[in-house]
PDB file of C-alpha atoms in Angstrom:
ATOM      1  CA  GLY A  47      67.105  65.810 160.745  1.00 44.00           C
ATOM      2  CA  TYR A  48      65.938  62.256 160.136  1.00 37.00           C
ATOM      3  CA  ARG A  49      62.417  61.049 161.098  1.00 42.00           C
ATOM      4  CA  SER A  50      62.294  58.441 163.840  1.00 38.00           C
ATOM      5  CA  ALA A  51      62.311  54.773 162.872  1.00 38.00           C
ATOM      6  CA  ALA A  52      58.647  54.451 163.923  1.00 39.00           C
ATOM      7  CA  ALA A  53      57.612  57.466 161.860  1.00 37.00           C
ATOM      8  CA  ALA A  54      59.456  56.079 158.879  1.00 40.00           C
ATOM      9  CA  GLY A  55      57.693  52.734 159.242  1.00 40.00           C
ATOM     10  CA  LEU A  56      60.915  50.942 160.127  1.00 36.00           C
ATOM     11  CA  SER A  57      61.556  48.528 162.963  1.00 39.00           C
ATOM     12  CA  ALA A  58      63.965  49.458 165.713  1.00 42.00           C
ATOM     13  CA  ALA A  59      66.390  46.898 164.314  1.00 47.00           C
ATOM     14  CA  THR A  60      66.557  48.727 160.966  1.00 45.00           C
ATOM     15  CA  PRO A  61      68.164  52.140 161.453  1.00 47.00           C
ATOM     16  CA  PRO A  62      67.795  54.738 158.727  1.00 49.00           C
ATOM     17  CA  ASP A  63      70.478  54.941 156.086  1.00 48.00           C
ATOM     18  CA  PRO A  64      73.313  57.269 157.059  1.00 45.00           C
ATOM     19  CA  PRO A  65      73.634  60.521 155.150  1.00 43.00           C
ATOM     20  CA  VAL A  66      75.599  60.275 151.928  1.00 41.00           C
ATOM     21  CA  ARG A  67      78.906  62.060 152.212  1.00 40.00           C
ATOM     22  CA  THR A  68      80.922  63.198 149.273  1.00 34.00           C
ATOM     23  CA  GLN A  69      84.670  63.517 149.457  1.00 37.00           C
ATOM     24  CA  ARG A  70      86.496  66.372 147.817  1.00 35.00           C
ATOM     25  CA  ARG A  71      89.831  65.831 146.206  1.00 34.00           C
ATOM     26  CA  ALA A  72      92.748  67.382 147.961  1.00 34.00           C
ATOM     27  CA  GLU A  73      93.577  70.769 146.537  1.00 35.00           C
ATOM     28  CA  SER A  74      97.289  70.045 146.299  1.00 34.00           C
ATOM     29  CA  ALA A  75      98.323  67.763 143.442  1.00 37.00           C
ATOM     30  CA  PRO A  76     101.473  65.604 143.433  1.00 41.00           C
ATOM     31  CA  THR A  77     104.501  67.704 142.558  1.00 45.00           C
ATOM     32  CA  SER A  78     106.020  65.272 140.105  1.00 53.00           C
ATOM     33  CA  LEU A  79     104.904  62.980 137.335  1.00 54.00           C
ATOM     34  CA  ALA A  80     106.568  60.067 139.101  1.00 50.00           C
ATOM     35  CA  SER A  81     104.431  60.758 142.182  1.00 46.00           C
ATOM     36  CA  ILE A  82     101.300  60.635 140.037  1.00 48.00           C
ATOM     37  CA  LEU A  83     102.343  57.325 138.514  1.00 46.00           C
ATOM     38  CA  PHE A  84     103.079  55.837 141.934  1.00 43.00           C
ATOM     39  CA  ALA A  85      99.516  56.681 143.011  1.00 42.00           C
ATOM     40  CA  LEU A  86      98.025  54.956 139.984  1.00 44.00           C
ATOM     41  CA  THR A  87      99.589  51.558 140.530  1.00 45.00           C
ATOM     42  CA  PRO A  88      99.308  48.982 143.344  1.00 44.00           C
ATOM     43  CA  ASN A  89     101.701  49.248 146.287  1.00 55.00           C
ATOM     44  CA  ASN A  90     104.793  51.264 145.381  1.00 68.00           C
ATOM     45  CA  GLY A  91     105.385  49.827 141.927  1.00 75.00           C
ATOM     46  CA  ILE A  92     105.228  51.375 138.496  1.00 85.00           C
ATOM     47  CA  SER A  93     103.543  49.382 135.764  1.00 92.00           C
ATOM     48  CA  MET A  94     105.448  48.691 132.571  1.00 94.00           C
ATOM     49  CA  ASN A  95     102.790  50.607 130.667  1.00 95.00           C
ATOM     50  CA  HIS A  96     103.616  53.746 132.651  1.00 95.00           C
ATOM     51  CA  LEU A  97     107.338  53.267 132.074  1.00 97.00           C
ATOM     52  CA  ASN A  98     106.673  52.844 128.372  1.00 97.00           C
ATOM     53  CA  GLU A  99     104.634  56.053 128.327  1.00 97.00           C
ATOM     54  CA  LEU A 100     107.419  57.977 130.023  1.00 98.00           C
ATOM     55  CA  ALA A 101     109.995  56.474 127.665  1.00 98.00           C
ATOM     56  CA  ALA A 102     107.882  57.445 124.655  1.00 98.00           C
ATOM     57  CA  ARG A 103     107.780  61.030 125.915  1.00 98.00           C
ATOM     58  CA  VAL A 104     111.545  60.964 126.313  1.00 98.00           C
ATOM     59  CA  GLY A 105     111.842  59.688 122.750  1.00 98.00           C
ATOM     60  CA  GLN A 106     109.628  62.475 121.465  1.00 98.00           C
ATOM     61  CA  ALA A 107     111.677  65.105 123.306  1.00 98.00           C
ATOM     62  CA  LEU A 108     114.938  63.657 121.991  1.00 98.00           C
ATOM     63  CA  THR A 109     113.581  63.525 118.455  1.00 98.00           C
ATOM     64  CA  GLU A 110     112.316  67.108 118.582  1.00 98.00           C
ATOM     65  CA  GLY A 111     115.654  68.286 119.939  1.00 97.00           C
ATOM     66  CA  LYS A 112     117.602  66.129 117.471  1.00 98.00           C
ATOM     67  CA  ARG A 113     119.518  64.553 120.354  1.00 98.00           C
ATOM     68  CA  THR A 114     120.727  61.061 121.175  1.00 98.00           C
ATOM     69  CA  LEU A 115     120.826  59.231 124.504  1.00 98.00           C
ATOM     70  CA  ALA A 116     123.078  56.765 126.318  1.00 98.00           C
ATOM     71  CA  THR A 117     122.260  55.190 129.677  1.00 98.00           C
ATOM     72  CA  ALA A 118     124.345  53.950 132.602  1.00 98.00           C
ATOM     73  CA  GLU A 119     122.353  51.784 135.014  1.00 98.00           C
ATOM     74  CA  SER A 120     123.327  50.096 138.219  1.00 98.00           C
ATOM     75  CA  CYS A 121     120.401  49.293 140.535  1.00 98.00           C
ATOM     76  CA  THR A 122     117.821  49.380 137.708  1.00 98.00           C
ATOM     77  CA  GLY A 123     119.688  46.634 135.868  1.00 98.00           C
ATOM     78  CA  GLY A 124     118.765  47.709 132.338  1.00 98.00           C
ATOM     79  CA  LEU A 125     115.113  48.471 133.033  1.00 98.00           C
ATOM     80  CA  ILE A 126     115.441  52.007 131.633  1.00 98.00           C
ATOM     81  CA  GLY A 127     116.980  50.757 128.420  1.00 98.00           C
ATOM     82  CA  HIS A 128     114.242  48.143 128.174  1.00 98.00           C
ATOM     83  CA  ALA A 129     111.523  50.788 128.445  1.00 98.00           C
ATOM     84  CA  ILE A 130     113.208  53.077 125.935  1.00 98.00           C
ATOM     85  CA  THR A 131     113.616  50.337 123.341  1.00 98.00           C
ATOM     86  CA  ASN A 132     109.974  49.313 123.685  1.00 97.00           C
ATOM     87  CA  ALA A 133     109.152  52.405 121.619  1.00 96.00           C
ATOM     88  CA  PRO A 134     109.171  51.775 117.855  1.00 96.00           C
ATOM     89  CA  GLY A 135     111.868  53.808 116.132  1.00 97.00           C
ATOM     90  CA  SER A 136     113.949  54.244 119.292  1.00 98.00           C
ATOM     91  CA  SER A 137     117.089  53.323 117.355  1.00 98.00           C
ATOM     92  CA  ALA A 138     116.951  56.823 115.883  1.00 98.00           C
ATOM     93  CA  TYR A 139     117.829  58.405 119.246  1.00 98.00           C
ATOM     94  CA  TYR A 140     118.969  55.660 121.648  1.00 98.00           C
ATOM     95  CA  ILE A 141     122.647  54.801 121.201  1.00 98.00           C
ATOM     96  CA  GLY A 142     122.827  52.131 123.892  1.00 98.00           C
ATOM     97  CA  GLY A 143     123.505  51.545 127.554  1.00 98.00           C
ATOM     98  CA  VAL A 144     125.858  50.064 130.115  1.00 98.00           C
ATOM     99  CA  VAL A 145     124.619  48.025 133.079  1.00 98.00           C
ATOM    100  CA  ALA A 146     127.429  49.000 135.423  1.00 98.00           C
ATOM    101  CA  TYR A 147     126.688  46.735 138.371  1.00 96.00           C
ATOM    102  CA  ALA A 148     130.287  46.202 139.482  1.00 97.00           C
ATOM    103  CA  ASN A 149     132.525  49.101 140.451  1.00 97.00           C
ATOM    104  CA  ALA A 150     135.116  47.822 137.970  1.00 98.00           C
ATOM    105  CA  VAL A 151     132.629  48.486 135.164  1.00 98.00           C
ATOM    106  CA  LYS A 152     131.898  51.958 136.510  1.00 98.00           C
ATOM    107  CA  THR A 153     135.581  52.842 136.496  1.00 98.00           C
ATOM    108  CA  GLY A 154     136.631  50.861 133.426  1.00 97.00           C
ATOM    109  CA  LEU A 155     133.834  51.642 130.984  1.00 97.00           C
ATOM    110  CA  LEU A 156     132.279  54.819 132.377  1.00 98.00           C
ATOM    111  CA  THR A 157     135.514  56.437 133.660  1.00 98.00           C
ATOM    112  CA  VAL A 158     134.111  56.973 137.154  1.00 98.00           C
ATOM    113  CA  SER A 159     136.937  58.086 139.450  1.00 98.00           C
ATOM    114  CA  LEU A 160     138.196  55.302 141.712  1.00 98.00           C
ATOM    115  CA  ASP A 161     139.099  57.911 144.331  1.00 98.00           C
ATOM    116  CA  ASP A 162     135.523  59.228 144.310  1.00 98.00           C
ATOM    117  CA  LEU A 163     134.144  55.698 144.549  1.00 98.00           C
ATOM    118  CA  GLU A 164     136.263  55.007 147.618  1.00 97.00           C
ATOM    119  CA  LYS A 165     135.517  58.387 149.197  1.00 98.00           C
ATOM    120  CA  HIS A 166     131.774  58.715 148.488  1.00 98.00           C
ATOM    121  CA  GLY A 167     130.703  55.147 147.702  1.00 97.00           C
ATOM    122  CA  ALA A 168     128.957  53.786 144.626  1.00 98.00           C
ATOM    123  CA  VAL A 169     125.593  55.170 145.756  1.00 98.00           C
ATOM    124  CA  SER A 170     126.314  58.890 145.722  1.00 98.00           C
ATOM    125  CA  ALA A 171     125.639  62.066 143.802  1.00 98.00           C
ATOM    126  CA  THR A 172     129.246  62.158 142.572  1.00 98.00           C
ATOM    127  CA  VAL A 173     129.138  58.662 141.092  1.00 98.00           C
ATOM    128  CA  ALA A 174     125.693  59.151 139.518  1.00 98.00           C
ATOM    129  CA  ARG A 175     126.953  62.327 137.836  1.00 98.00           C
ATOM    130  CA  GLN A 176     130.079  60.628 136.519  1.00 98.00           C
ATOM    131  CA  MET A 177     128.058  57.657 135.285  1.00 98.00           C
ATOM    132  CA  ALA A 178     125.799  59.923 133.237  1.00 98.00           C
ATOM    133  CA  GLN A 179     128.720  61.914 131.899  1.00 98.00           C
ATOM    134  CA  GLY A 180     130.723  58.782 131.165  1.00 98.00           C
ATOM    135  CA  ALA A 181     127.863  57.169 129.251  1.00 98.00           C
ATOM    136  CA  ARG A 182     127.383  60.305 127.167  1.00 98.00           C
ATOM    137  CA  ARG A 183     131.063  60.617 126.326  1.00 98.00           C
ATOM    138  CA  ARG A 184     131.973  56.963 125.836  1.00 97.00           C
ATOM    139  CA  LEU A 185     128.938  56.193 123.661  1.00 98.00           C
ATOM    140  CA  HIS A 186     129.203  59.517 121.798  1.00 98.00           C
ATOM    141  CA  ALA A 187     125.660  60.615 122.644  1.00 98.00           C
ATOM    142  CA  ASP A 188     124.222  64.059 123.259  1.00 98.00           C
ATOM    143  CA  CYS A 189     122.653  63.022 126.585  1.00 98.00           C
ATOM    144  CA  GLY A 190     123.547  60.620 129.372  1.00 98.00           C
ATOM    145  CA  LEU A 191     121.433  59.144 132.139  1.00 98.00           C
ATOM    146  CA  GLY A 192     123.005  57.574 135.234  1.00 98.00           C
ATOM    147  CA  VAL A 193     121.312  55.657 138.077  1.00 98.00           C
ATOM    148  CA  THR A 194     122.856  54.123 141.183  1.00 98.00           C
ATOM    149  CA  GLY A 195     121.130  53.004 144.367  1.00 98.00           C
ATOM    150  CA  VAL A 196     120.305  50.360 146.954  1.00 98.00           C
ATOM    151  CA  ALA A 197     117.422  48.194 145.740  1.00 98.00           C
ATOM    152  CA  GLY A 198     117.493  45.824 148.719  1.00 97.00           C
ATOM    153  CA  PRO A 199     116.468  43.827 150.531  1.00 96.00           C
ATOM    154  CA  GLY A 200     120.036  43.810 151.842  1.00 94.00           C
ATOM    155  CA  GLY A 201     122.962  46.127 151.307  1.00 93.00           C
ATOM    156  CA  GLY A 202     121.557  49.135 153.120  1.00 90.00           C
ATOM    157  CA  GLY A 203     122.945  50.923 156.156  1.00 92.00           C
ATOM    158  CA  PRO A 204     122.249  53.921 158.389  1.00 93.00           C
ATOM    159  CA  ASP A 205     123.744  56.407 155.934  1.00 93.00           C
ATOM    160  CA  LYS A 206     122.593  54.646 152.783  1.00 96.00           C
ATOM    161  CA  PRO A 207     119.359  52.771 153.491  1.00 98.00           C
ATOM    162  CA  VAL A 208     117.496  50.473 151.149  1.00 98.00           C
ATOM    163  CA  GLY A 209     115.585  52.666 148.708  1.00 98.00           C
ATOM    164  CA  LEU A 210     118.244  55.379 148.426  1.00 98.00           C
ATOM    165  CA  VAL A 211     118.785  56.163 144.742  1.00 98.00           C
ATOM    166  CA  TRP A 212     120.853  58.867 143.068  1.00 98.00           C
ATOM    167  CA  ILE A 213     119.964  59.833 139.497  1.00 98.00           C
ATOM    168  CA  ALA A 214     121.836  62.110 137.098  1.00 98.00           C
ATOM    169  CA  ALA A 215     120.816  63.414 133.695  1.00 98.00           C
ATOM    170  CA  ASP A 216     123.482  65.021 131.536  1.00 98.00           C
ATOM    171  CA  VAL A 217     122.427  67.023 128.480  1.00 97.00           C
ATOM    172  CA  ALA A 218     125.349  68.341 126.444  1.00 94.00           C
ATOM    173  CA  GLY A 219     127.482  68.699 129.586  1.00 93.00           C
ATOM    174  CA  ASP A 220     124.758  70.287 131.711  1.00 95.00           C
ATOM    175  CA  THR A 221     124.134  67.793 134.520  1.00 97.00           C
ATOM    176  CA  ALA A 222     121.201  67.614 136.944  1.00 98.00           C
ATOM    177  CA  VAL A 223     121.444  65.281 139.944  1.00 98.00           C
ATOM    178  CA  ARG A 224     118.604  64.215 142.233  1.00 98.00           C
ATOM    179  CA  GLU A 225     118.335  62.081 145.365  1.00 98.00           C
ATOM    180  CA  HIS A 226     115.354  59.790 146.007  1.00 98.00           C
ATOM    181  CA  ARG A 227     114.229  57.665 148.972  1.00 98.00           C
ATOM    182  CA  PHE A 228     111.924  54.965 147.669  1.00 97.00           C
ATOM    183  CA  SER A 229     110.065  52.257 149.579  1.00 96.00           C
ATOM    184  CA  GLY A 230     108.804  48.825 148.617  1.00 96.00           C
ATOM    185  CA  ASP A 231     110.380  45.561 147.621  1.00 96.00           C
ATOM    186  CA  ARG A 232     113.340  45.178 145.282  1.00 97.00           C
ATOM    187  CA  GLY A 233     111.270  45.174 142.104  1.00 96.00           C
ATOM    188  CA  GLU A 234     109.213  48.168 143.172  1.00 96.00           C
ATOM    189  CA  ILE A 235     112.296  50.219 144.005  1.00 97.00           C
ATOM    190  CA  LYS A 236     113.797  49.417 140.607  1.00 97.00           C
ATOM    191  CA  GLU A 237     110.580  50.468 138.868  1.00 97.00           C
ATOM    192  CA  GLN A 238     110.303  53.711 140.821  1.00 97.00           C
ATOM    193  CA  ALA A 239     113.943  54.527 140.126  1.00 98.00           C
ATOM    194  CA  ALA A 240     113.510  53.935 136.394  1.00 98.00           C
ATOM    195  CA  ALA A 241     110.430  56.172 136.280  1.00 98.00           C
ATOM    196  CA  ALA A 242     112.157  58.927 138.253  1.00 98.00           C
ATOM    197  CA  ALA A 243     115.188  58.755 135.954  1.00 98.00           C
ATOM    198  CA  LEU A 244     113.060  59.184 132.844  1.00 98.00           C
ATOM    199  CA  GLU A 245     111.217  62.036 134.502  1.00 98.00           C
ATOM    200  CA  LEU A 246     114.460  63.833 135.414  1.00 98.00           C
ATOM    201  CA  LEU A 247     115.677  63.456 131.840  1.00 98.00           C
ATOM    202  CA  LEU A 248     112.427  64.940 130.558  1.00 98.00           C
ATOM    203  CA  GLU A 249     112.815  67.920 132.894  1.00 97.00           C
ATOM    204  CA  THR A 250     116.419  68.416 131.846  1.00 96.00           C
ATOM    205  CA  LEU A 251     115.578  68.207 128.153  1.00 96.00           C
ATOM    206  CA  SER A 252     112.867  70.828 128.549  1.00 89.00           C
TER     207      SER A 252
END
C-alpha cells in the first residue's frame, strides 16, 4: 500500500499520486476493414486517404485478375468513382460509372426492373443487385458495383431509416449483396457507404 501523506513528507492537501493503470486492448478485433477505418477517423466519417487506399487495393486486385470495373452509384453520388480514379493508371481497369440518382436513370440506363422498383423501393437488395449487374452489362465490364441508400437527413422512414444502404458487387455474374445501417451526417454516411462498397468488391474479387 501507499505510505501516509505525513510519512511521505506531503501535506494533507497533496494526496499521493494514484497508481498507474495500464489498459489492455480488447481481444476481439473489428470484423471488417471498414470497421477498422471507421475507428481511425473522427466521428463516423472515412477520410479520403482511407478511401484512396481501399480503391488502390481494388485496382491491384482487378489488375491481377485482368478484370475491369463499372460502378452504379445512387446515394454515394460518384464518390466511389472519384476514389477509384484517384489511383494513377486506373484507366486500365475502370471503364466508368453511372450516378443513378433518379429512378428513371436506374431503369433507363441500368435496366433495373420498374416492377421491382415499385414493389421493393429504390433502397433494396433487389435494386442494388440489378444496379451492379446493369452497370457490368451496359458498360461491358467484368465487374459491377451498385450502391443505393438513404443518406439523410430526410427521406428515411420506419422501414428504411436514414443510414440504410444496400450494396451489391457483381463479378462475372456472381453477385454478393450486403445491407448496412450507418450513422452520422449525410457526408459521413456517403463516406462509410463508399468504403463498405469497395470492401465488398475486394471480398468478392478474392
